[in-house]
Amino acid sequence: MKKLLVSIVEDDRFFRESMRRFMRSLGYTVEAFPSAADFLASPHLAETTCLIADIHMPVMTGLELYRHLVDEGRAIPTILVTAYPNDADRARALNNGVVCYLRKPVDEHDLKRCLGAAFTSAGTTRRVS
């Protein structure tokens, strides 16, 4: 079975690397990017099964990245994370089809639940342990 690719877009290097290590510990193939532009220019864009993106990033936010992908016909199941949660952003994200909206530091159990939902919406059946 081909490993599922989780792409992480996060401008904070520490959080990006810790998220990369956690995803790898769960058995996923992981690519991590410091910006939305780097992800959009990546050869891994087409094979990404789940996207985890920070909401508050310079130039293009995580929600703007998600909308851009949808507009381009690439609706990748997306989990948004933020250190600055607010109800308006959360409602906008979930109403636009984002799988989950999580507060940093991310709770591992919530993240696993969200990964399960993302892979279900992507049409994969891999169980998240």
Short mmCIF file of C-alpha atoms in Angstrom, two decimals:
data_model
loop_
_atom_site.label_atom_id
_atom_site.label_comp_id
_atom_site.label_asym_id
_atom_site.label_seq_id
_atom_site.Cartn_x
_atom_site.Cartn_y
_atom_site.Cartn_z
CA MET A 1 0.00 0.00 0.00
CA LYS A 2 1.31 3.42 -0.96
CA LYS A 3 1.97 5.65 2.03
CA LEU A 4 -0.36 8.59 2.41
CA LEU A 5 1.32 11.96 1.92
CA VAL A 6 0.63 14.64 4.50
CA SER A 7 1.89 18.10 3.52
CA ILE A 8 2.49 20.68 6.23
CA VAL A 9 2.53 24.39 5.45
CA GLU A 10 3.74 26.33 8.47
CA ASP A 11 5.94 29.42 8.72
CA ASP A 12 7.10 28.62 12.27
CA ARG A 13 10.10 26.30 11.83
CA PHE A 14 9.83 24.73 15.29
CA PHE A 15 6.14 23.86 14.90
CA ARG A 16 6.67 22.69 11.30
CA GLU A 17 9.45 20.29 12.33
CA SER A 18 7.63 18.96 15.40
CA MET A 19 4.51 18.35 13.29
CA ARG A 20 6.65 16.62 10.64
CA ARG A 21 8.16 14.30 13.28
CA PHE A 22 4.73 13.50 14.76
CA MET A 23 3.22 12.67 11.35
CA ARG A 24 6.19 10.42 10.54
CA SER A 25 5.77 8.66 13.91
CA LEU A 26 2.21 7.82 12.80
CA GLY A 27 3.59 6.21 9.64
CA TYR A 28 2.81 8.91 7.08
CA THR A 29 5.03 10.22 4.34
CA VAL A 30 5.48 13.92 5.10
CA GLU A 31 6.58 16.99 3.20
CA ALA A 32 6.85 20.33 4.99
CA PHE A 33 6.91 23.84 3.55
CA PRO A 34 7.60 27.25 5.11
CA SER A 35 5.01 29.05 2.95
CA ALA A 36 1.94 28.55 0.79
CA ALA A 37 3.98 29.62 -2.27
CA ASP A 38 6.55 26.89 -1.61
CA PHE A 39 3.79 24.29 -1.33
CA LEU A 40 2.03 25.50 -4.49
CA ALA A 41 5.33 25.30 -6.43
CA SER A 42 6.08 21.81 -5.10
CA PRO A 43 6.00 18.63 -7.18
CA HIS A 44 4.25 17.05 -4.15
CA LEU A 45 1.09 19.14 -4.54
CA ALA A 46 -0.71 16.61 -6.75
CA GLU A 47 0.04 13.62 -4.49
CA THR A 48 -0.88 15.30 -1.19
CA THR A 49 -3.66 13.33 0.54
CA CYS A 50 -4.06 15.72 3.48
CA LEU A 51 -2.87 19.29 4.03
CA ILE A 52 -2.14 20.74 7.47
CA ALA A 53 -1.72 24.51 7.24
CA ASP A 54 -1.25 27.35 9.69
CA ILE A 55 -3.91 30.03 9.39
CA HIS A 56 -1.72 33.05 10.17
CA MET A 57 1.13 33.16 7.66
CA PRO A 58 2.58 36.09 5.71
CA VAL A 59 1.48 36.63 2.10
CA MET A 60 -1.14 33.83 1.94
CA THR A 61 -3.01 32.50 4.98
CA GLY A 62 -3.95 28.87 5.41
CA LEU A 63 -7.58 29.64 4.60
CA GLU A 64 -6.55 31.58 1.47
CA LEU A 65 -4.37 28.62 0.45
CA TYR A 66 -7.33 26.26 0.89
CA ARG A 67 -9.62 28.54 -1.16
CA HIS A 68 -6.96 28.83 -3.87
CA LEU A 69 -6.69 25.03 -4.10
CA VAL A 70 -10.48 24.65 -4.32
CA ASP A 71 -10.66 27.35 -7.01
CA GLU A 72 -7.97 25.46 -8.97
CA GLY A 73 -9.95 22.20 -8.72
CA ARG A 74 -7.56 20.67 -6.14
CA ALA A 75 -9.74 20.35 -3.05
CA ILE A 76 -7.23 18.62 -0.76
CA PRO A 77 -8.72 17.67 2.63
CA THR A 78 -7.33 20.38 4.89
CA ILE A 79 -6.74 20.79 8.61
CA LEU A 80 -6.10 24.37 9.71
CA VAL A 81 -4.15 25.15 12.87
CA THR A 82 -3.75 28.44 14.69
CA ALA A 83 -2.31 29.92 17.85
CA TYR A 84 -4.96 32.67 17.60
CA PRO A 85 -8.32 30.93 17.30
CA ASN A 86 -11.51 32.90 16.87
CA ASP A 87 -15.08 31.87 16.20
CA ALA A 88 -15.42 33.89 12.97
CA ASP A 89 -12.35 32.27 11.35
CA ARG A 90 -13.45 28.84 12.59
CA ALA A 91 -16.96 29.21 11.16
CA ARG A 92 -15.64 30.57 7.84
CA ALA A 93 -13.14 27.71 7.52
CA LEU A 94 -15.61 24.94 8.35
CA ASN A 95 -18.32 26.46 6.14
CA ASN A 96 -15.84 26.52 3.26
CA GLY A 97 -15.17 22.79 3.62
CA VAL A 98 -12.06 22.65 5.81
CA VAL A 99 -12.01 19.31 7.67
CA CYS A 100 -10.85 20.65 11.05
CA TYR A 101 -9.82 23.89 12.76
CA LEU A 102 -7.43 23.24 15.64
CA ARG A 103 -5.82 25.40 18.31
CA LYS A 104 -2.06 25.31 18.89
CA PRO A 105 -0.58 23.53 20.70
CA VAL A 106 -2.44 20.81 18.85
CA ASP A 107 -3.93 18.00 20.93
CA GLU A 108 -2.68 14.69 19.48
CA HIS A 109 -6.05 12.94 19.89
CA ASP A 110 -7.89 15.77 18.11
CA LEU A 111 -5.32 15.71 15.33
CA LYS A 112 -5.67 11.94 14.87
CA ARG A 113 -9.46 12.31 14.71
CA CYS A 114 -9.08 15.05 12.10
CA LEU A 115 -6.65 12.94 10.05
CA GLY A 116 -9.21 10.13 10.04
CA ALA A 117 -11.87 12.55 8.79
CA ALA A 118 -9.50 13.96 6.15
CA PHE A 119 -8.58 10.54 4.79
CA THR A 120 -12.25 9.51 4.77
CA SER A 121 -13.14 12.59 2.73
CA ALA A 122 -10.20 11.87 0.43
CA GLY A 123 -11.63 8.42 -0.24
CA THR A 124 -8.89 6.51 1.53
CA THR A 125 -9.58 3.96 4.22
CA ARG A 126 -6.38 4.01 6.26
CA ARG A 127 -7.14 3.78 9.95
CA VAL A 128 -5.41 6.37 12.14
CA SER A 129 -4.15 4.69 15.32
#
